[in-house]
Amino acid sequence: METFARQQFLKDYATVRLAEGRGSEDPAYYRALPYRDLTGNNAGQWAIRGRTYSYFERRILPALERAARRPLDVLDLGAGTGWLSYRLTLRGHHPVALDIFTDPKDGLHATRHYEPSFPCIEAEFDRLPVAGAAFDVAIYNASFHYSEDYRRTLAEVRRCLRPSGCVLIMDSPVYRRREDGARMVEERHSFFEKQYGFRSDAIASREFLDEPLLDELSRDLRLTWRIWRPWYGWQWALRPIRAKLAGRRPPSRFWILQGRFQ
């Protein structure tokens, strides 16, 4: 990511996040995530994040723990305030939180509110300043869609994983068809331009995944996917029907994608 584009992206990102009411002065806010948003500003989004993490903690993490038979070394990519690393630390694991956004209320500097603490690194996905084969699990924490080149991003994370390791993509939008994702991106950019005066496209983030692309990544990177489908409730499940009746594009799915490199 070029320096100017990165700076513009961070400026735009901070503007949007501030307008959305992210973060808090209360340390309890951070320790309640992802299950509760004590400010109430983004409760709906955190309800989704909480269900994703609960599913991961209940259905996926125990198998990884049993296989390792020791604390896991986890790379938390796009860690934000570090809530996922905090949750993993409470389970006895060894996470490293990584992000390019270091804001004291909504970025890595907010990790000061957590005890026990964990390492934090300011870095980009495609240039991970960590040793090779150092991690059992790499988790893209509602962040993989910010990548500009999925193949390059996954090739870099493969370098950091042990041979038995896996990558998890959580809370990134997945579409059945590429054109539906492209429509979402255009709608999103148009909304930002109307709301904030910029399109939030300083970097060419991919912003979504689609089923044909998952097949391409599997083929090109010798990557085997396992798809997990958390349940987000009936209101969420009925979204495709409502969208079809209203003549709108199909909504995204929030699968958990677990990948292993061959």
XYZ file of N, CA and C in Angstrom:
786
model
N 0.846 -1.188 0.000
C 0.000 0.000 0.000
C 0.884 1.242 0.000
N 0.718 2.107 -0.990
C 1.533 3.308 -1.070
C 1.245 4.224 0.121
N 2.266 4.994 0.531
C 2.160 5.805 1.736
C 1.004 6.798 1.666
N 0.878 7.522 0.532
C -0.193 8.524 0.420
C -1.557 7.862 0.492
N -1.733 6.750 -0.250
C -3.015 6.053 -0.247
C -3.342 5.545 1.148
N -2.344 5.035 1.833
C -2.562 4.540 3.202
C -2.994 5.673 4.118
N -2.326 6.808 4.032
C -2.679 7.953 4.881
C -4.095 8.433 4.591
N -4.465 8.487 3.312
C -5.819 8.924 2.958
C -6.853 7.917 3.443
N -6.540 6.627 3.291
C -7.452 5.587 3.777
C -7.673 5.720 5.280
N -6.595 5.901 6.030
C -6.718 6.012 7.486
C -7.500 7.258 7.887
N -7.302 8.352 7.153
C -8.052 9.573 7.427
C -9.538 9.360 7.186
N -9.868 8.777 6.033
C -11.268 8.509 5.707
C -11.878 7.527 6.706
N -11.141 6.494 7.029
C -11.628 5.463 7.946
C -11.926 6.071 9.314
N -11.012 6.904 9.795
C -11.212 7.537 11.095
C -12.442 8.444 11.090
N -12.657 9.154 9.991
C -13.818 10.042 9.883
C -15.119 9.256 9.999
N -15.197 8.146 9.261
C -16.409 7.323 9.281
C -16.617 6.707 10.661
N -15.567 6.157 11.219
C -15.701 5.481 12.517
C -16.103 6.462 13.620
N -15.563 7.670 13.572
C -15.943 8.682 14.555
C -17.424 9.035 14.414
N -17.872 9.202 13.164
C -19.278 9.526 12.928
C -20.204 8.409 13.386
N -19.734 7.192 13.335
C -20.527 6.042 13.753
C -20.554 5.869 15.269
N -19.766 6.666 15.973
C -19.765 6.582 17.428
C -18.988 5.404 17.973
N -17.910 5.052 17.327
C -17.101 3.919 17.769
C -16.266 4.284 18.990
N -16.047 3.305 19.848
C -15.176 3.505 20.994
C -15.868 4.154 22.167
N -15.116 4.293 23.252
C -15.678 4.828 24.490
C -14.545 5.263 25.415
N -14.886 6.082 26.379
C -13.945 6.446 27.435
C -13.993 5.450 28.593
N -14.967 4.553 28.556
C -15.173 3.599 29.642
C -14.447 2.286 29.333
N -13.473 1.877 30.140
C -12.772 0.609 29.888
C -13.710 -0.588 29.829
N -14.837 -0.527 30.535
C -15.772 -1.645 30.535
C -16.347 -1.886 29.139
N -16.421 -0.849 28.326
C -16.928 -0.993 26.966
C -16.109 -2.030 26.199
N -14.800 -1.949 26.298
C -13.917 -2.825 25.543
C -13.975 -4.255 26.052
N -14.078 -4.407 27.345
C -14.095 -5.746 27.926
C -15.433 -6.445 27.709
N -16.471 -5.710 27.332
C -17.769 -6.316 27.040
C -17.877 -6.814 25.599
N -16.988 -6.354 24.724
C -17.039 -6.756 23.317
C -16.641 -8.213 23.148
N -17.196 -8.938 22.195
C -18.134 -8.482 21.164
C -19.603 -8.684 21.550
N -19.836 -9.150 22.772
C -21.186 -9.559 23.152
C -22.132 -8.389 23.390
N -21.598 -7.273 23.864
C -22.440 -6.110 24.151
C -21.730 -4.842 23.722
N -22.488 -3.922 23.175
C -22.005 -2.578 22.872
C -22.592 -1.657 23.938
N -21.808 -1.333 24.945
C -22.325 -0.565 26.077
C -22.719 0.851 25.700
N -22.233 1.358 24.555
C -22.656 2.686 24.112
C -24.011 2.632 23.407
N -24.359 1.475 22.856
C -25.587 1.348 22.087
C -25.503 1.931 20.688
N -24.357 2.492 20.318
C -24.243 3.175 19.024
C -24.245 2.214 17.840
N -23.713 1.030 18.046
C -23.597 0.066 16.950
C -24.016 -1.325 17.419
N -25.074 -1.347 18.214
C -25.501 -2.591 18.856
C -25.845 -3.674 17.843
N -26.465 -3.296 16.727
C -26.842 -4.280 15.727
C -25.635 -4.975 15.127
N -24.607 -4.198 14.805
C -23.408 -4.790 14.239
C -22.697 -5.685 15.240
N -22.635 -5.230 16.486
C -21.968 -6.040 17.504
C -22.752 -7.297 17.824
N -24.067 -7.282 17.639
C -24.852 -8.499 17.827
C -24.400 -9.572 16.832
N -24.118 -9.143 15.588
C -23.612 -10.073 14.582
C -22.217 -10.552 14.949
N -21.359 -9.620 15.328
C -19.989 -10.002 15.689
C -19.980 -10.959 16.871
N -20.861 -10.707 17.843
C -20.933 -11.568 19.017
C -21.358 -12.977 18.655
N -22.319 -13.106 17.747
C -22.764 -14.439 17.342
C -21.686 -15.160 16.551
N -20.961 -14.431 15.714
C -19.850 -15.041 14.991
C -18.820 -15.589 15.959
N -18.422 -14.767 16.917
C -17.390 -15.214 17.842
C -17.884 -16.366 18.720
N -19.127 -16.301 19.167
C -19.676 -17.393 19.974
C -19.638 -18.707 19.204
N -20.002 -18.646 17.917
C -19.962 -19.843 17.076
C -18.531 -20.352 16.954
N -17.604 -19.456 16.688
C -16.189 -19.819 16.577
C -15.698 -20.453 17.871
N -16.033 -19.855 19.001
C -15.556 -20.340 20.291
C -16.173 -21.698 20.642
N -17.391 -21.935 20.182
C -18.096 -23.160 20.521
C -17.826 -24.285 19.531
N -17.727 -23.965 18.223
C -17.691 -24.999 17.194
C -16.314 -25.214 16.560
N -15.481 -24.197 16.525
C -14.223 -24.286 15.784
C -13.017 -24.335 16.703
N -12.960 -23.438 17.657
C -11.789 -23.315 18.523
C -11.488 -24.585 19.319
N -12.474 -25.267 19.899
C -12.141 -26.475 20.683
C -11.369 -27.529 19.891
N -11.712 -27.716 18.618
C -10.993 -28.699 17.800
C -9.543 -28.272 17.578
N -9.315 -26.981 17.395
C -7.951 -26.481 17.235
C -7.158 -26.678 18.523
N -7.802 -26.455 19.652
C -7.144 -26.648 20.948
C -6.792 -28.116 21.184
N -7.723 -29.012 20.855
C -7.450 -30.440 21.045
C -6.311 -30.918 20.153
N -6.266 -30.409 18.924
C -5.220 -30.833 17.996
C -3.844 -30.364 18.459
N -3.774 -29.162 18.993
C -2.485 -28.608 19.413
C -2.026 -29.159 20.754
N -2.966 -29.387 21.668
C -2.671 -29.864 23.032
C -1.687 -28.940 23.763
N -1.796 -27.660 23.455
C -1.000 -26.616 24.105
C -1.646 -25.291 23.745
N -1.265 -24.200 24.421
C -1.808 -22.890 24.022
C -1.479 -22.577 22.573
N -2.441 -22.013 21.891
C -2.279 -21.677 20.482
C -1.576 -20.345 20.300
N -0.723 -20.276 19.292
C -0.151 -19.010 18.852
C -1.029 -18.483 17.726
N -1.665 -17.338 17.962
C -2.698 -16.836 17.048
C -2.324 -15.446 16.544
N -2.436 -15.247 15.242
C -2.229 -13.939 14.639
C -3.594 -13.335 14.351
N -3.925 -12.248 15.055
C -5.220 -11.569 14.969
C -5.070 -10.415 13.985
N -5.519 -10.631 12.756
C -5.266 -9.699 11.654
C -6.445 -8.758 11.451
N -6.173 -7.466 11.544
C -7.244 -6.483 11.550
C -7.894 -6.467 12.916
N -7.057 -6.431 13.931
C -7.502 -6.650 15.313
C -8.348 -5.521 15.867
N -8.253 -4.324 15.276
C -9.030 -3.195 15.799
C -8.654 -2.879 17.227
N -9.619 -2.897 18.122
C -9.372 -2.589 19.536
C -8.763 -3.760 20.286
N -8.648 -4.912 19.637
C -8.009 -6.055 20.267
C -8.930 -6.963 21.054
N -10.246 -6.820 20.871
C -11.157 -7.605 21.698
C -10.997 -9.104 21.475
N -10.737 -9.539 20.228
C -10.594 -10.962 19.976
C -9.329 -11.497 20.645
N -8.243 -10.761 20.552
C -7.013 -11.174 21.232
C -7.226 -11.266 22.738
N -7.973 -10.329 23.275
C -8.291 -10.362 24.704
C -9.057 -11.632 25.060
N -10.068 -11.976 24.271
C -10.849 -13.184 24.544
C -9.969 -14.432 24.464
N -9.078 -14.485 23.500
C -8.192 -15.634 23.365
C -7.194 -15.706 24.512
N -6.737 -14.561 24.966
C -5.829 -14.533 26.112
C -6.507 -15.103 27.353
N -7.776 -14.781 27.546
C -8.506 -15.308 28.693
C -8.619 -16.831 28.645
N -8.558 -17.406 27.443
C -8.591 -18.866 27.306
C -7.205 -19.492 27.401
N -6.191 -18.663 27.646
C -4.848 -19.180 27.840
C -3.983 -19.219 26.601
N -4.463 -18.646 25.493
C -3.699 -18.675 24.252
C -2.763 -17.466 24.153
N -1.961 -17.461 23.095
C -0.937 -16.424 22.905
C -1.191 -15.674 21.604
N -2.075 -14.680 21.623
C -2.358 -13.925 20.402
C -1.388 -12.765 20.190
N -1.265 -12.372 18.944
C -0.591 -11.137 18.556
C -1.594 -10.335 17.740
N -1.896 -9.116 18.176
C -2.881 -8.270 17.503
C -2.183 -7.376 16.484
N -2.687 -7.356 15.253
C -2.056 -6.579 14.180
C -3.095 -5.748 13.460
N -2.758 -4.479 13.208
C -3.646 -3.581 12.473
C -2.826 -2.393 12.000
N -3.361 -1.651 11.021
C -2.701 -0.398 10.620
C -3.349 0.802 11.301
N -4.479 0.570 11.984
C -5.220 1.655 12.623
C -4.899 1.637 14.111
N -4.290 2.707 14.609
C -3.803 2.711 15.989
C -4.554 3.684 16.887
N -5.707 4.142 16.453
C -6.490 5.111 17.210
C -6.655 4.691 18.677
N -6.586 5.638 19.626
C -6.693 5.275 21.048
C -8.081 4.828 21.489
N -9.118 5.103 20.688
C -10.459 4.672 21.059
C -10.980 3.536 20.182
N -10.466 3.445 18.960
C -11.032 2.483 18.027
C -9.964 1.664 17.309
N -8.715 1.763 17.765
C -7.625 1.037 17.143
C -6.748 0.353 18.176
N -5.533 0.030 17.766
C -4.647 -0.765 18.616
C -4.319 -0.124 19.956
N -4.299 1.200 20.031
C -3.968 1.839 21.306
C -5.068 1.659 22.348
N -6.232 1.205 21.917
C -7.305 0.904 22.873
C -7.030 -0.378 23.647
N -6.036 -1.155 23.207
C -5.723 -2.396 23.924
C -5.186 -2.139 25.323
N -4.898 -0.886 25.648
C -4.451 -0.561 27.004
C -5.515 -0.886 28.047
N -6.743 -1.064 27.616
C -7.832 -1.335 28.548
C -7.897 -2.807 28.958
N -7.082 -3.658 28.335
C -7.187 -5.090 28.604
C -6.105 -5.572 29.558
N -6.490 -6.463 30.413
C -5.575 -7.143 31.309
C -6.039 -8.588 31.427
N -5.198 -9.556 31.092
C -3.782 -9.443 30.747
C -3.565 -8.830 29.364
N -2.378 -8.292 29.174
C -2.038 -7.641 27.911
C -1.508 -8.671 26.913
N -1.300 -8.234 25.696
C -0.806 -9.096 24.624
C -0.050 -8.217 23.639
N 0.847 -8.795 22.830
C 1.628 -7.989 21.880
C 0.746 -7.384 20.790
N 1.100 -6.174 20.366
C 0.409 -5.480 19.278
C 1.436 -5.008 18.258
N 1.062 -5.106 16.980
C 1.954 -4.705 15.891
C 1.180 -3.840 14.910
N 1.745 -2.697 14.563
C 1.186 -1.855 13.503
C 1.811 -2.286 12.182
N 1.011 -2.882 11.310
C 1.551 -3.397 10.050
C 0.427 -3.697 9.068
N 0.819 -3.905 7.802
C -0.115 -4.232 6.740
C -0.177 -5.746 6.537
N -1.269 -6.208 5.943
C -1.465 -7.633 5.720
C -0.393 -8.248 4.828
N 0.063 -7.502 3.835
C 0.965 -8.077 2.844
C 2.430 -7.955 3.222
N 2.706 -7.351 4.366
C 4.076 -7.223 4.869
C 4.054 -7.489 6.380
N 3.891 -8.735 6.745
C 3.750 -9.099 8.151
C 5.129 -9.222 8.788
N 5.438 -8.362 9.759
C 6.764 -8.374 10.369
C 6.887 -9.438 11.467
N 6.636 -10.671 11.087
C 6.723 -11.793 12.022
C 7.503 -12.913 11.355
N 8.015 -13.807 12.179
C 8.816 -14.914 11.666
C 7.954 -15.904 10.903
N 8.576 -16.636 9.994
C 7.864 -17.677 9.276
C 7.530 -18.848 10.180
N 6.448 -19.520 9.859
C 6.008 -20.719 10.587
C 5.913 -20.476 12.088
N 5.390 -19.314 12.482
C 5.346 -18.935 13.894
C 3.969 -19.096 14.519
N 2.926 -19.342 13.711
C 1.561 -19.321 14.240
C 0.792 -20.587 13.869
N -0.093 -20.971 14.789
C -0.991 -22.096 14.555
C -2.242 -21.663 13.800
N -2.677 -20.441 14.064
C -3.919 -19.934 13.489
C -3.728 -18.463 13.127
N -4.235 -18.069 11.976
C -4.301 -16.656 11.592
C -5.768 -16.327 11.348
N -6.262 -15.302 12.029
C -7.672 -14.942 11.933
C -7.805 -13.540 11.348
N -8.485 -13.444 10.213
C -8.843 -12.139 9.673
C -10.152 -11.727 10.332
N -10.067 -10.735 11.193
C -11.134 -10.362 12.115
C -11.977 -9.233 11.506
N -12.976 -9.614 10.687
C -13.795 -8.634 9.946
C -12.900 -7.697 9.140
N -11.893 -8.270 8.503
C -10.862 -7.431 7.893
C -10.340 -7.926 6.552
N -10.569 -9.177 6.204
C -9.958 -9.706 4.986
C -10.369 -8.916 3.755
N -11.585 -8.399 3.745
C -12.097 -7.669 2.574
C -11.381 -6.336 2.356
N -10.534 -5.904 3.298
C -9.732 -4.698 3.088
C -8.491 -4.982 2.235
N -8.201 -6.245 2.002
C -7.050 -6.603 1.177
C -7.227 -6.064 -0.245
N -6.122 -5.649 -0.838
C -6.133 -5.208 -2.232
C -5.880 -6.359 -3.199
N -5.278 -7.435 -2.710
C -4.939 -8.579 -3.557
C -5.020 -9.823 -2.676
N -6.107 -10.563 -2.801
C -6.316 -11.713 -1.919
C -5.217 -12.764 -2.061
N -4.734 -12.983 -3.266
C -3.689 -13.998 -3.458
C -2.415 -13.603 -2.744
N -2.029 -12.357 -2.882
C -0.816 -11.886 -2.215
C -0.973 -11.923 -0.695
N -2.141 -11.524 -0.219
C -2.402 -11.515 1.222
C -2.346 -12.927 1.791
N -2.977 -13.878 1.117
C -2.972 -15.249 1.609
C -1.601 -15.903 1.473
N -0.852 -15.558 0.437
C 0.498 -16.093 0.300
C 1.383 -15.630 1.447
N 1.194 -14.394 1.875
C 1.984 -13.875 2.995
C 1.590 -14.550 4.302
N 0.304 -14.767 4.516
C -0.097 -15.416 5.770
C 0.320 -16.887 5.772
N 0.361 -17.507 4.614
C 0.849 -18.895 4.545
C 2.280 -18.988 5.060
N 3.100 -18.006 4.736
C 4.481 -17.982 5.221
C 4.545 -18.015 6.745
N 3.562 -17.395 7.396
C 3.595 -17.240 8.844
C 3.015 -18.432 9.599
N 2.315 -19.326 8.868
C 1.656 -20.455 9.518
C 2.551 -21.681 9.578
N 2.407 -22.428 10.660
C 3.049 -23.731 10.754
C 2.389 -24.699 9.772
N 3.057 -25.789 9.412
C 2.480 -26.719 8.434
C 1.092 -27.220 8.819
N 0.823 -27.347 10.096
C -0.488 -27.818 10.553
C -1.473 -26.675 10.776
N -1.058 -25.447 10.485
C -1.863 -24.273 10.811
C -3.006 -24.041 9.840
N -3.876 -23.121 10.217
C -5.013 -22.780 9.363
C -5.278 -21.285 9.419
N -5.978 -20.808 8.408
C -6.400 -19.416 8.333
C -7.911 -19.373 8.451
N -8.423 -18.376 9.169
C -9.859 -18.193 9.336
C -10.242 -16.791 8.880
N -11.291 -16.706 8.089
C -11.831 -15.424 7.639
C -13.203 -15.273 8.266
N -13.351 -14.280 9.136
C -14.584 -14.076 9.871
C -15.164 -12.704 9.547
N -16.497 -12.640 9.412
C -17.218 -11.386 9.253
C -16.743 -10.564 8.065
N -16.492 -11.230 6.959
C -16.285 -10.569 5.667
C -17.401 -11.010 4.741
N -17.981 -10.090 3.959
C -19.151 -10.433 3.139
C -18.810 -11.394 2.006
N -19.671 -12.401 1.843
C -19.522 -13.389 0.771
C -20.794 -13.378 -0.072
N -20.626 -13.313 -1.386
C -21.762 -13.326 -2.311
C -21.686 -14.567 -3.196
N -22.834 -14.963 -3.669
C -22.867 -16.085 -4.606
C -22.289 -15.656 -5.957
N -22.650 -14.454 -6.401
C -22.206 -13.968 -7.702
C -21.345 -12.725 -7.541
N -20.348 -12.605 -8.375
C -19.429 -11.472 -8.299
C -20.126 -10.145 -8.575
N -21.094 -10.166 -9.477
C -21.774 -8.922 -9.827
C -22.591 -8.364 -8.656
N -23.082 -9.239 -7.782
C -23.821 -8.758 -6.612
C -22.890 -8.041 -5.640
N -21.695 -8.577 -5.477
C -20.716 -7.902 -4.629
C -20.293 -6.565 -5.212
N -20.132 -6.516 -6.537
C -19.748 -5.268 -7.187
C -20.833 -4.208 -7.002
N -22.089 -4.621 -7.048
C -23.189 -3.671 -6.808
C -23.148 -3.148 -5.377
N -22.840 -4.025 -4.434
C -22.721 -3.594 -3.040
C -21.635 -2.536 -2.900
N -20.504 -2.751 -3.532
C -19.392 -1.808 -3.435
C -19.798 -0.449 -3.976
N -20.458 -0.419 -5.113
C -20.879 0.851 -5.702
C -21.903 1.545 -4.804
N -22.836 0.797 -4.242
C -23.814 1.378 -3.309
C -23.109 1.967 -2.096
N -22.141 1.242 -1.587
C -21.405 1.700 -0.404
C -20.629 2.976 -0.687
N -19.931 3.018 -1.827
C -19.155 4.206 -2.172
C -20.061 5.410 -2.415
N -21.195 5.181 -3.044
C -22.142 6.271 -3.281
C -22.688 6.814 -1.971
N -22.956 5.901 -1.029
C -23.441 6.335 0.282
C -22.398 7.185 0.991
N -21.150 6.739 0.982
C -20.094 7.503 1.650
C -19.927 8.879 1.015
N -20.004 8.941 -0.307
C -19.850 10.221 -0.985
C -20.971 11.179 -0.591
N -22.169 10.682 -0.505
C -23.310 11.509 -0.114
C -23.233 11.907 1.358
N -22.814 10.955 2.213
C -22.820 11.179 3.654
C -21.611 11.968 4.140
N -20.432 11.676 3.559
C -19.189 12.240 4.100
C -18.406 13.084 3.097
N -18.797 13.057 1.829
C -18.095 13.846 0.833
C -16.921 13.145 0.196
N -16.725 11.865 0.464
C -15.675 11.082 -0.194
C -16.203 9.654 -0.371
N -15.605 8.937 -1.338
C -16.108 7.608 -1.681
C -15.457 6.491 -0.873
N -14.509 6.836 -0.039
C -13.800 5.839 0.769
C -13.168 4.761 -0.111
N -12.452 5.209 -1.141
C -11.811 4.271 -2.051
C -10.359 4.664 -2.327
N -9.714 5.210 -1.291
C -8.312 5.622 -1.444
C -7.411 4.440 -1.764
N -7.752 3.276 -1.224
C -7.057 2.056 -1.614
C -8.071 1.141 -2.301
N -7.566 0.297 -3.175
C -8.453 -0.544 -3.982
C -8.782 -1.840 -3.245
N -9.405 -1.702 -2.084
C -9.806 -2.883 -1.323
C -10.776 -3.726 -2.148
N -10.699 -5.045 -1.999
C -11.608 -5.914 -2.739
C -13.025 -5.823 -2.186
N -13.178 -5.716 -0.884
C -14.428 -5.412 -0.179
C -15.433 -6.553 -0.079
N -15.209 -7.648 -0.789
C -16.115 -8.792 -0.666
C -15.452 -10.027 -1.265
N -16.026 -11.170 -0.941
C -15.659 -12.436 -1.561
C -16.866 -12.965 -2.323
N -16.604 -13.821 -3.295
C -17.704 -14.484 -3.984
C -17.327 -15.948 -4.203
N -18.323 -16.778 -4.479
C -18.086 -18.212 -4.563
C -17.113 -18.597 -5.683
N -17.212 -18.010 -6.887
C -16.212 -18.334 -7.911
C -14.789 -17.963 -7.481
N -14.641 -16.843 -6.770
C -13.322 -16.426 -6.322
C -12.761 -17.403 -5.292
N -13.605 -17.914 -4.406
C -13.135 -18.913 -3.438
C -12.573 -20.132 -4.166
N -13.238 -20.547 -5.241
C -12.730 -21.668 -6.032
C -11.396 -21.330 -6.680
N -11.264 -20.102 -7.173
C -10.007 -19.687 -7.806
C -8.865 -19.661 -6.800
N -9.130 -19.128 -5.622
C -8.095 -19.075 -4.591
C -7.689 -20.480 -4.148
N -8.661 -21.363 -4.058
C -8.376 -22.741 -3.703
C -7.451 -23.388 -4.719
N -7.742 -23.168 -5.999
C -6.942 -23.756 -7.068
C -5.545 -23.151 -7.140
N -5.474 -21.835 -7.091
C -4.207 -21.150 -7.307
C -3.243 -21.290 -6.134
N -3.788 -21.374 -4.921
C -2.946 -21.405 -3.723
C -2.925 -22.774 -3.044
N -3.543 -23.756 -3.687
C -3.636 -25.117 -3.105
C -4.184 -25.005 -1.678
N -5.340 -24.401 -1.613
C -5.980 -24.069 -0.343
C -7.325 -24.782 -0.269
N -7.526 -25.550 0.790
C -8.788 -26.254 0.986
C -9.661 -25.484 1.963
N -10.866 -25.138 1.523
C -11.784 -24.378 2.365
C -12.743 -25.307 3.094
N -13.026 -24.957 4.328
C -14.183 -25.504 5.024
C -15.084 -24.329 5.367
N -16.353 -24.441 5.015
C -17.288 -23.330 5.213
C -18.166 -23.621 6.426
N -18.146 -22.684 7.383
C -19.000 -22.750 8.558
C -20.084 -21.682 8.416
N -21.304 -22.042 8.800
C -22.440 -21.133 8.615
C -23.103 -20.829 9.955
N -22.660 -19.792 10.643
C -23.319 -19.420 11.909
C -24.775 -19.033 11.677
N -25.575 -19.205 12.708
C -26.987 -18.822 12.665
C -27.134 -17.454 13.319
N -27.663 -16.502 12.553
C -27.810 -15.132 13.043
C -29.258 -14.768 13.354
N -30.145 -15.749 13.339
C -31.533 -15.478 13.666
C -32.404 -15.402 12.425
N -33.717 -15.481 12.651
C -34.664 -15.510 11.553
C -34.681 -14.217 10.746
N -34.529 -13.081 11.403
C -34.537 -11.821 10.671
C -33.412 -11.787 9.641
N -32.249 -12.291 10.047
C -31.106 -12.358 9.135
C -31.374 -13.372 8.023
N -31.919 -14.524 8.403
C -32.154 -15.595 7.430
C -33.160 -15.192 6.363
N -34.094 -14.309 6.699
C -35.129 -13.895 5.753
C -34.695 -12.750 4.842
N -33.491 -12.234 5.046
C -33.028 -11.106 4.227
C -33.057 -11.403 2.722
N -32.617 -12.575 2.258
C -32.656 -12.821 0.803
C -34.063 -12.769 0.230
N -35.034 -13.293 0.963
C -36.414 -13.275 0.481
C -36.927 -11.848 0.396
N -36.670 -11.066 1.428
C -37.126 -9.675 1.431
C -36.465 -8.875 0.309
N -35.178 -9.130 0.092
C -34.469 -8.416 -0.978
C -35.057 -8.763 -2.347
N -35.363 -10.033 -2.553
C -35.927 -10.450 -3.838
C -37.297 -9.828 -4.062
N -38.123 -9.820 -3.021
C -39.463 -9.239 -3.146
C -39.404 -7.738 -3.423
N -38.372 -7.085 -2.887
C -38.231 -5.643 -3.059
C -37.455 -5.280 -4.322
N -36.965 -6.279 -5.050
C -36.215 -6.008 -6.270
C -34.809 -5.521 -6.020
N -34.257 -5.831 -4.857
C -32.895 -5.419 -4.534
C -31.921 -6.564 -4.801
N -30.633 -6.226 -4.798
C -29.611 -7.261 -4.982
C -29.636 -8.221 -3.783
N -29.188 -9.454 -3.984
C -29.102 -10.392 -2.866
C -28.118 -9.880 -1.806
N -28.432 -10.073 -0.530
C -27.517 -9.634 0.525
C -26.335 -10.584 0.648
N -25.328 -10.144 1.367
C -24.156 -10.979 1.596
C -24.447 -12.051 2.634
N -23.610 -13.078 2.647
C -23.584 -14.055 3.735
C -22.333 -13.813 4.560
N -22.418 -14.045 5.848
C -21.256 -13.969 6.719
C -20.876 -15.380 7.156
N -20.265 -16.105 6.227
C -19.719 -17.414 6.556
C -18.422 -17.235 7.342
N -18.018 -18.289 8.044
C -16.662 -18.372 8.556
C -15.925 -19.321 7.621
N -14.866 -18.845 7.013
C -14.083 -19.628 6.075
C -12.809 -20.105 6.757
N -12.642 -21.408 6.821
C -11.451 -21.990 7.414
C -10.638 -22.625 6.307
N -9.412 -22.149 6.137
C -8.577 -22.641 5.041
C -7.315 -23.305 5.534
N -6.948 -24.384 4.852
C -5.677 -25.065 5.123
C -4.900 -25.200 3.818
N -3.632 -24.836 3.874
C -2.764 -24.915 2.699
C -2.185 -26.329 2.581
N -2.128 -26.804 1.351
C -1.571 -28.143 1.119
C -0.060 -28.069 0.963
